[in-house]
């Protein structure tokens, strides 16, 4: 029978982890919440704001070009009927920009909400629009995310963002 002696190395003697352990490690987390309420009946895309005239943006700066960025955004919204309504829908987009570049749409929704086949006054609860995106950063410049929205119809619809609720955005840098 052979006797096996334990190695005398201690935790402090370990200088690196195997590569298989370092990929997927969360390197940083950025969290933002927004409870600024804004109403609109526009059928053109508008930026979500965190205060009057201030675009709500959440930013992260990756430490490596091989890192991945996980963006999870939750938008709270409501359609406030201002008359007899049978089509209360809105569309949303998640946009991204790198450094001083321009924003570009990463994800978008078709119109979402409620449609009634008979005209009636509706009383609706808050809706939640979720976006989740995982992308390779390919940069060590700041990466910003924002959302915009529009109403399907201007007739008797008032789209309200953050109606007695809040929207959130969580960005995570994940080692690639």
JSON list of C-alpha atoms in Angstrom, two decimals:
[
{"chain": "A", "resi": 1, "resn": "UNK", "atom": "CA", "xyz": [0.00, 0.00, 0.00]},
{"chain": "A", "resi": 2, "resn": "UNK", "atom": "CA", "xyz": [1.40, 3.40, -0.99]},
{"chain": "A", "resi": 3, "resn": "UNK", "atom": "CA", "xyz": [1.30, 6.32, 1.37]},
{"chain": "A", "resi": 4, "resn": "UNK", "atom": "CA", "xyz": [0.23, 9.59, -0.19]},
{"chain": "A", "resi": 5, "resn": "UNK", "atom": "CA", "xyz": [1.60, 12.72, 1.44]},
{"chain": "A", "resi": 6, "resn": "UNK", "atom": "CA", "xyz": [-0.47, 15.92, 1.20]},
{"chain": "A", "resi": 7, "resn": "UNK", "atom": "CA", "xyz": [1.05, 18.88, -0.61]},
{"chain": "A", "resi": 8, "resn": "UNK", "atom": "CA", "xyz": [2.27, 21.59, 1.78]},
{"chain": "A", "resi": 9, "resn": "UNK", "atom": "CA", "xyz": [1.00, 24.49, -0.42]},
{"chain": "A", "resi": 10, "resn": "UNK", "atom": "CA", "xyz": [-1.34, 26.95, 1.26]},
{"chain": "A", "resi": 11, "resn": "UNK", "atom": "CA", "xyz": [-4.04, 29.12, -0.29]},
{"chain": "A", "resi": 12, "resn": "UNK", "atom": "CA", "xyz": [-1.66, 32.09, -0.30]},
{"chain": "A", "resi": 13, "resn": "UNK", "atom": "CA", "xyz": [0.74, 30.12, -2.53]},
{"chain": "A", "resi": 14, "resn": "UNK", "atom": "CA", "xyz": [-1.87, 29.91, -5.34]},
{"chain": "A", "resi": 15, "resn": "UNK", "atom": "CA", "xyz": [-1.16, 32.65, -7.88]},
{"chain": "A", "resi": 16, "resn": "UNK", "atom": "CA", "xyz": [-3.66, 31.86, -10.65]},
{"chain": "A", "resi": 17, "resn": "UNK", "atom": "CA", "xyz": [-6.82, 29.92, -11.27]},
{"chain": "A", "resi": 18, "resn": "UNK", "atom": "CA", "xyz": [-7.26, 27.57, -14.20]},
{"chain": "A", "resi": 19, "resn": "UNK", "atom": "CA", "xyz": [-8.69, 29.31, -17.29]},
{"chain": "A", "resi": 20, "resn": "UNK", "atom": "CA", "xyz": [-11.89, 27.30, -17.04]},
{"chain": "A", "resi": 21, "resn": "UNK", "atom": "CA", "xyz": [-12.63, 28.97, -13.71]},
{"chain": "A", "resi": 22, "resn": "UNK", "atom": "CA", "xyz": [-11.95, 32.55, -14.78]},
{"chain": "A", "resi": 23, "resn": "UNK", "atom": "CA", "xyz": [-14.34, 32.65, -17.75]},
{"chain": "A", "resi": 24, "resn": "UNK", "atom": "CA", "xyz": [-17.85, 33.54, -16.74]},
{"chain": "A", "resi": 25, "resn": "UNK", "atom": "CA", "xyz": [-16.71, 35.34, -13.61]},
{"chain": "A", "resi": 26, "resn": "UNK", "atom": "CA", "xyz": [-18.65, 38.56, -12.91]},
{"chain": "A", "resi": 27, "resn": "UNK", "atom": "CA", "xyz": [-16.11, 41.38, -12.87]},
{"chain": "A", "resi": 28, "resn": "UNK", "atom": "CA", "xyz": [-18.39, 44.34, -12.14]},
{"chain": "A", "resi": 29, "resn": "UNK", "atom": "CA", "xyz": [-22.06, 45.23, -11.76]},
{"chain": "A", "resi": 30, "resn": "UNK", "atom": "CA", "xyz": [-23.74, 48.58, -12.48]},
{"chain": "A", "resi": 31, "resn": "UNK", "atom": "CA", "xyz": [-27.34, 49.13, -11.32]},
{"chain": "A", "resi": 32, "resn": "UNK", "atom": "CA", "xyz": [-29.63, 52.03, -12.14]},
{"chain": "A", "resi": 33, "resn": "UNK", "atom": "CA", "xyz": [-33.24, 52.68, -11.27]},
{"chain": "A", "resi": 34, "resn": "UNK", "atom": "CA", "xyz": [-35.60, 55.29, -12.61]},
{"chain": "A", "resi": 35, "resn": "UNK", "atom": "CA", "xyz": [-38.89, 56.44, -11.11]},
{"chain": "A", "resi": 36, "resn": "UNK", "atom": "CA", "xyz": [-39.34, 59.61, -13.19]},
{"chain": "A", "resi": 37, "resn": "UNK", "atom": "CA", "xyz": [-42.91, 59.55, -14.47]},
{"chain": "A", "resi": 38, "resn": "UNK", "atom": "CA", "xyz": [-43.56, 60.91, -17.94]},
{"chain": "A", "resi": 39, "resn": "UNK", "atom": "CA", "xyz": [-46.69, 60.84, -20.11]},
{"chain": "A", "resi": 40, "resn": "UNK", "atom": "CA", "xyz": [-46.89, 60.90, -23.88]},
{"chain": "A", "resi": 41, "resn": "UNK", "atom": "CA", "xyz": [-49.27, 60.05, -26.70]},
{"chain": "A", "resi": 42, "resn": "UNK", "atom": "CA", "xyz": [-46.60, 60.39, -29.40]},
{"chain": "A", "resi": 43, "resn": "UNK", "atom": "CA", "xyz": [-46.37, 57.77, -32.13]},
{"chain": "A", "resi": 44, "resn": "UNK", "atom": "CA", "xyz": [-42.66, 58.64, -32.64]},
{"chain": "A", "resi": 45, "resn": "UNK", "atom": "CA", "xyz": [-39.92, 57.10, -30.49]},
{"chain": "A", "resi": 46, "resn": "UNK", "atom": "CA", "xyz": [-38.97, 59.14, -27.43]},
{"chain": "A", "resi": 47, "resn": "UNK", "atom": "CA", "xyz": [-36.10, 58.57, -24.99]},
{"chain": "A", "resi": 48, "resn": "UNK", "atom": "CA", "xyz": [-36.91, 57.52, -21.47]},
{"chain": "A", "resi": 49, "resn": "UNK", "atom": "CA", "xyz": [-35.94, 60.29, -19.10]},
{"chain": "A", "resi": 50, "resn": "UNK", "atom": "CA", "xyz": [-34.64, 60.24, -15.52]},
{"chain": "A", "resi": 51, "resn": "UNK", "atom": "CA", "xyz": [-35.62, 63.92, -15.04]},
{"chain": "A", "resi": 52, "resn": "UNK", "atom": "CA", "xyz": [-37.18, 66.51, -17.30]},
{"chain": "A", "resi": 53, "resn": "UNK", "atom": "CA", "xyz": [-34.94, 66.79, -20.37]},
{"chain": "A", "resi": 54, "resn": "UNK", "atom": "CA", "xyz": [-32.38, 64.25, -19.04]},
{"chain": "A", "resi": 55, "resn": "UNK", "atom": "CA", "xyz": [-32.07, 60.94, -20.92]},
{"chain": "A", "resi": 56, "resn": "UNK", "atom": "CA", "xyz": [-31.91, 57.89, -18.65]},
{"chain": "A", "resi": 57, "resn": "UNK", "atom": "CA", "xyz": [-28.66, 56.11, -19.58]},
{"chain": "A", "resi": 58, "resn": "UNK", "atom": "CA", "xyz": [-26.78, 53.38, -17.77]},
{"chain": "A", "resi": 59, "resn": "UNK", "atom": "CA", "xyz": [-23.07, 52.92, -18.56]},
{"chain": "A", "resi": 60, "resn": "UNK", "atom": "CA", "xyz": [-20.34, 50.37, -17.94]},
{"chain": "A", "resi": 61, "resn": "UNK", "atom": "CA", "xyz": [-16.67, 50.39, -18.96]},
{"chain": "A", "resi": 62, "resn": "UNK", "atom": "CA", "xyz": [-15.34, 46.88, -19.69]},
{"chain": "A", "resi": 63, "resn": "UNK", "atom": "CA", "xyz": [-11.86, 46.02, -18.39]},
{"chain": "A", "resi": 64, "resn": "UNK", "atom": "CA", "xyz": [-11.11, 43.76, -21.36]},
{"chain": "A", "resi": 65, "resn": "UNK", "atom": "CA", "xyz": [-12.11, 43.51, -25.02]},
{"chain": "A", "resi": 66, "resn": "UNK", "atom": "CA", "xyz": [-12.93, 39.83, -24.49]},
{"chain": "A", "resi": 67, "resn": "UNK", "atom": "CA", "xyz": [-15.43, 40.58, -21.73]},
{"chain": "A", "resi": 68, "resn": "UNK", "atom": "CA", "xyz": [-19.11, 40.07, -22.27]},
{"chain": "A", "resi": 69, "resn": "UNK", "atom": "CA", "xyz": [-21.75, 42.55, -21.13]},
{"chain": "A", "resi": 70, "resn": "UNK", "atom": "CA", "xyz": [-25.08, 41.33, -19.79]},
{"chain": "A", "resi": 71, "resn": "UNK", "atom": "CA", "xyz": [-27.76, 44.02, -19.91]},
{"chain": "A", "resi": 72, "resn": "UNK", "atom": "CA", "xyz": [-31.05, 43.38, -18.09]},
{"chain": "A", "resi": 73, "resn": "UNK", "atom": "CA", "xyz": [-33.60, 46.18, -18.34]},
{"chain": "A", "resi": 74, "resn": "UNK", "atom": "CA", "xyz": [-37.13, 46.31, -16.99]},
{"chain": "A", "resi": 75, "resn": "UNK", "atom": "CA", "xyz": [-39.41, 49.15, -18.10]},
{"chain": "A", "resi": 76, "resn": "UNK", "atom": "CA", "xyz": [-42.55, 49.89, -16.12]},
{"chain": "A", "resi": 77, "resn": "UNK", "atom": "CA", "xyz": [-45.39, 51.41, -18.16]},
{"chain": "A", "resi": 78, "resn": "UNK", "atom": "CA", "xyz": [-49.12, 52.02, -18.31]},
{"chain": "A", "resi": 79, "resn": "UNK", "atom": "CA", "xyz": [-51.65, 53.28, -20.85]},
{"chain": "A", "resi": 80, "resn": "UNK", "atom": "CA", "xyz": [-53.97, 55.84, -19.32]},
{"chain": "A", "resi": 81, "resn": "UNK", "atom": "CA", "xyz": [-57.19, 55.81, -21.32]},
{"chain": "A", "resi": 82, "resn": "UNK", "atom": "CA", "xyz": [-58.61, 59.27, -21.95]},
{"chain": "A", "resi": 83, "resn": "UNK", "atom": "CA", "xyz": [-61.85, 58.12, -23.54]},
{"chain": "A", "resi": 84, "resn": "UNK", "atom": "CA", "xyz": [-63.31, 54.99, -25.07]},
{"chain": "A", "resi": 85, "resn": "UNK", "atom": "CA", "xyz": [-60.26, 52.99, -26.10]},
{"chain": "A", "resi": 86, "resn": "UNK", "atom": "CA", "xyz": [-59.96, 49.59, -27.69]},
{"chain": "A", "resi": 87, "resn": "UNK", "atom": "CA", "xyz": [-56.29, 49.59, -28.65]},
{"chain": "A", "resi": 88, "resn": "UNK", "atom": "CA", "xyz": [-53.79, 50.39, -25.90]},
{"chain": "A", "resi": 89, "resn": "UNK", "atom": "CA", "xyz": [-50.40, 49.29, -27.13]},
{"chain": "A", "resi": 90, "resn": "UNK", "atom": "CA", "xyz": [-46.83, 50.63, -27.11]},
{"chain": "A", "resi": 91, "resn": "UNK", "atom": "CA", "xyz": [-43.48, 49.68, -28.63]},
{"chain": "A", "resi": 92, "resn": "UNK", "atom": "CA", "xyz": [-40.06, 49.75, -26.93]},
{"chain": "A", "resi": 93, "resn": "UNK", "atom": "CA", "xyz": [-36.41, 49.60, -28.04]},
{"chain": "A", "resi": 94, "resn": "UNK", "atom": "CA", "xyz": [-33.19, 48.92, -26.16]},
{"chain": "A", "resi": 95, "resn": "UNK", "atom": "CA", "xyz": [-30.32, 50.94, -27.62]},
{"chain": "A", "resi": 96, "resn": "UNK", "atom": "CA", "xyz": [-26.54, 50.82, -27.14]},
{"chain": "A", "resi": 97, "resn": "UNK", "atom": "CA", "xyz": [-23.62, 53.10, -27.95]},
{"chain": "A", "resi": 98, "resn": "UNK", "atom": "CA", "xyz": [-19.88, 52.67, -27.51]},
{"chain": "A", "resi": 99, "resn": "UNK", "atom": "CA", "xyz": [-17.72, 55.63, -26.51]},
{"chain": "A", "resi": 100, "resn": "UNK", "atom": "CA", "xyz": [-18.69, 58.82, -28.36]},
{"chain": "A", "resi": 101, "resn": "UNK", "atom": "CA", "xyz": [-20.44, 56.86, -31.13]},
{"chain": "A", "resi": 102, "resn": "UNK", "atom": "CA", "xyz": [-24.13, 56.93, -31.97]},
{"chain": "A", "resi": 103, "resn": "UNK", "atom": "CA", "xyz": [-26.91, 54.90, -30.43]},
{"chain": "A", "resi": 104, "resn": "UNK", "atom": "CA", "xyz": [-28.17, 51.91, -32.38]},
{"chain": "A", "resi": 105, "resn": "UNK", "atom": "CA", "xyz": [-31.11, 49.62, -31.66]},
{"chain": "A", "resi": 106, "resn": "UNK", "atom": "CA", "xyz": [-30.10, 46.26, -30.18]},
{"chain": "A", "resi": 107, "resn": "UNK", "atom": "CA", "xyz": [-33.55, 44.86, -29.35]},
{"chain": "A", "resi": 108, "resn": "UNK", "atom": "CA", "xyz": [-37.08, 46.03, -30.04]},
{"chain": "A", "resi": 109, "resn": "UNK", "atom": "CA", "xyz": [-40.60, 44.84, -29.37]},
{"chain": "A", "resi": 110, "resn": "UNK", "atom": "CA", "xyz": [-43.60, 44.71, -31.61]},
{"chain": "A", "resi": 111, "resn": "UNK", "atom": "CA", "xyz": [-46.51, 46.70, -30.22]},
{"chain": "A", "resi": 112, "resn": "UNK", "atom": "CA", "xyz": [-47.46, 45.21, -26.89]},
{"chain": "A", "resi": 113, "resn": "UNK", "atom": "CA", "xyz": [-50.35, 45.88, -24.52]},
{"chain": "A", "resi": 114, "resn": "UNK", "atom": "CA", "xyz": [-54.07, 45.24, -24.80]},
{"chain": "A", "resi": 115, "resn": "UNK", "atom": "CA", "xyz": [-56.50, 45.23, -27.68]},
{"chain": "A", "resi": 116, "resn": "UNK", "atom": "CA", "xyz": [-60.25, 44.89, -27.20]},
{"chain": "A", "resi": 117, "resn": "UNK", "atom": "CA", "xyz": [-62.55, 43.86, -30.04]},
{"chain": "A", "resi": 118, "resn": "UNK", "atom": "CA", "xyz": [-65.36, 45.98, -28.63]},
{"chain": "A", "resi": 119, "resn": "UNK", "atom": "CA", "xyz": [-64.89, 49.62, -27.72]},
{"chain": "A", "resi": 120, "resn": "UNK", "atom": "CA", "xyz": [-64.94, 50.03, -23.97]},
{"chain": "A", "resi": 121, "resn": "UNK", "atom": "CA", "xyz": [-63.31, 52.04, -21.27]},
{"chain": "A", "resi": 122, "resn": "UNK", "atom": "CA", "xyz": [-60.50, 50.02, -19.77]},
{"chain": "A", "resi": 123, "resn": "UNK", "atom": "CA", "xyz": [-58.80, 50.04, -16.42]},
{"chain": "A", "resi": 124, "resn": "UNK", "atom": "CA", "xyz": [-55.35, 48.54, -16.69]},
{"chain": "A", "resi": 125, "resn": "UNK", "atom": "CA", "xyz": [-52.56, 47.68, -14.31]},
{"chain": "A", "resi": 126, "resn": "UNK", "atom": "CA", "xyz": [-48.90, 48.46, -14.93]},
{"chain": "A", "resi": 127, "resn": "UNK", "atom": "CA", "xyz": [-47.10, 46.53, -17.62]},
{"chain": "A", "resi": 128, "resn": "UNK", "atom": "CA", "xyz": [-43.47, 45.43, -17.51]},
{"chain": "A", "resi": 129, "resn": "UNK", "atom": "CA", "xyz": [-41.30, 45.27, -20.61]},
{"chain": "A", "resi": 130, "resn": "UNK", "atom": "CA", "xyz": [-38.15, 43.20, -20.12]},
{"chain": "A", "resi": 131, "resn": "UNK", "atom": "CA", "xyz": [-35.02, 43.27, -22.24]},
{"chain": "A", "resi": 132, "resn": "UNK", "atom": "CA", "xyz": [-32.06, 40.96, -21.75]},
{"chain": "A", "resi": 133, "resn": "UNK", "atom": "CA", "xyz": [-29.00, 41.07, -23.95]},
{"chain": "A", "resi": 134, "resn": "UNK", "atom": "CA", "xyz": [-25.58, 39.38, -23.77]},
{"chain": "A", "resi": 135, "resn": "UNK", "atom": "CA", "xyz": [-22.91, 40.72, -26.09]},
{"chain": "A", "resi": 136, "resn": "UNK", "atom": "CA", "xyz": [-19.13, 40.63, -26.47]},
{"chain": "A", "resi": 137, "resn": "UNK", "atom": "CA", "xyz": [-17.82, 44.08, -25.69]},
{"chain": "A", "resi": 138, "resn": "UNK", "atom": "CA", "xyz": [-14.87, 44.18, -28.17]},
{"chain": "A", "resi": 139, "resn": "UNK", "atom": "CA", "xyz": [-13.92, 47.45, -26.45]},
{"chain": "A", "resi": 140, "resn": "UNK", "atom": "CA", "xyz": [-12.58, 48.96, -23.26]},
{"chain": "A", "resi": 141, "resn": "UNK", "atom": "CA", "xyz": [-14.50, 52.21, -23.94]},
{"chain": "A", "resi": 142, "resn": "UNK", "atom": "CA", "xyz": [-17.63, 53.13, -22.03]},
{"chain": "A", "resi": 143, "resn": "UNK", "atom": "CA", "xyz": [-20.77, 51.31, -23.25]},
{"chain": "A", "resi": 144, "resn": "UNK", "atom": "CA", "xyz": [-24.11, 53.03, -22.62]},
{"chain": "A", "resi": 145, "resn": "UNK", "atom": "CA", "xyz": [-27.63, 51.65, -22.80]},
{"chain": "A", "resi": 146, "resn": "UNK", "atom": "CA", "xyz": [-30.94, 53.49, -22.99]},
{"chain": "A", "resi": 147, "resn": "UNK", "atom": "CA", "xyz": [-34.54, 52.73, -23.91]},
{"chain": "A", "resi": 148, "resn": "UNK", "atom": "CA", "xyz": [-37.11, 54.56, -25.97]},
{"chain": "A", "resi": 149, "resn": "UNK", "atom": "CA", "xyz": [-40.81, 54.07, -26.56]},
{"chain": "A", "resi": 150, "resn": "UNK", "atom": "CA", "xyz": [-43.82, 55.13, -28.60]},
{"chain": "A", "resi": 151, "resn": "UNK", "atom": "CA", "xyz": [-47.58, 54.71, -28.51]},
{"chain": "A", "resi": 152, "resn": "UNK", "atom": "CA", "xyz": [-49.46, 52.89, -31.25]},
{"chain": "A", "resi": 153, "resn": "UNK", "atom": "CA", "xyz": [-52.14, 55.55, -31.47]},
{"chain": "A", "resi": 154, "resn": "UNK", "atom": "CA", "xyz": [-52.58, 59.16, -30.39]},
{"chain": "A", "resi": 155, "resn": "UNK", "atom": "CA", "xyz": [-56.35, 58.69, -30.12]},
{"chain": "A", "resi": 156, "resn": "UNK", "atom": "CA", "xyz": [-57.50, 58.48, -26.50]},
{"chain": "A", "resi": 157, "resn": "UNK", "atom": "CA", "xyz": [-54.17, 57.02, -25.36]},
{"chain": "A", "resi": 158, "resn": "UNK", "atom": "CA", "xyz": [-51.73, 58.47, -22.89]},
{"chain": "A", "resi": 159, "resn": "UNK", "atom": "CA", "xyz": [-48.65, 56.27, -22.43]},
{"chain": "A", "resi": 160, "resn": "UNK", "atom": "CA", "xyz": [-47.20, 56.74, -18.94]},
{"chain": "A", "resi": 161, "resn": "UNK", "atom": "CA", "xyz": [-43.69, 55.56, -18.08]},
{"chain": "A", "resi": 162, "resn": "UNK", "atom": "CA", "xyz": [-43.08, 54.63, -14.40]},
{"chain": "A", "resi": 163, "resn": "UNK", "atom": "CA", "xyz": [-46.71, 55.03, -13.33]},
{"chain": "A", "resi": 164, "resn": "UNK", "atom": "CA", "xyz": [-46.34, 54.65, -9.53]},
{"chain": "A", "resi": 165, "resn": "UNK", "atom": "CA", "xyz": [-43.49, 52.20, -10.22]},
{"chain": "A", "resi": 166, "resn": "UNK", "atom": "CA", "xyz": [-39.86, 52.26, -11.32]},
{"chain": "A", "resi": 167, "resn": "UNK", "atom": "CA", "xyz": [-37.80, 50.94, -14.18]},
{"chain": "A", "resi": 168, "resn": "UNK", "atom": "CA", "xyz": [-34.42, 49.28, -13.65]},
{"chain": "A", "resi": 169, "resn": "UNK", "atom": "CA", "xyz": [-31.26, 48.49, -15.59]},
{"chain": "A", "resi": 170, "resn": "UNK", "atom": "CA", "xyz": [-28.51, 46.12, -14.47]},
{"chain": "A", "resi": 171, "resn": "UNK", "atom": "CA", "xyz": [-25.25, 45.82, -16.43]},
{"chain": "A", "resi": 172, "resn": "UNK", "atom": "CA", "xyz": [-22.71, 43.10, -15.67]},
{"chain": "A", "resi": 173, "resn": "UNK", "atom": "CA", "xyz": [-19.24, 42.65, -17.08]},
{"chain": "A", "resi": 174, "resn": "UNK", "atom": "CA", "xyz": [-18.52, 38.93, -17.41]},
{"chain": "A", "resi": 175, "resn": "UNK", "atom": "CA", "xyz": [-15.01, 37.61, -18.09]},
{"chain": "A", "resi": 176, "resn": "UNK", "atom": "CA", "xyz": [-14.83, 36.13, -21.58]}
]
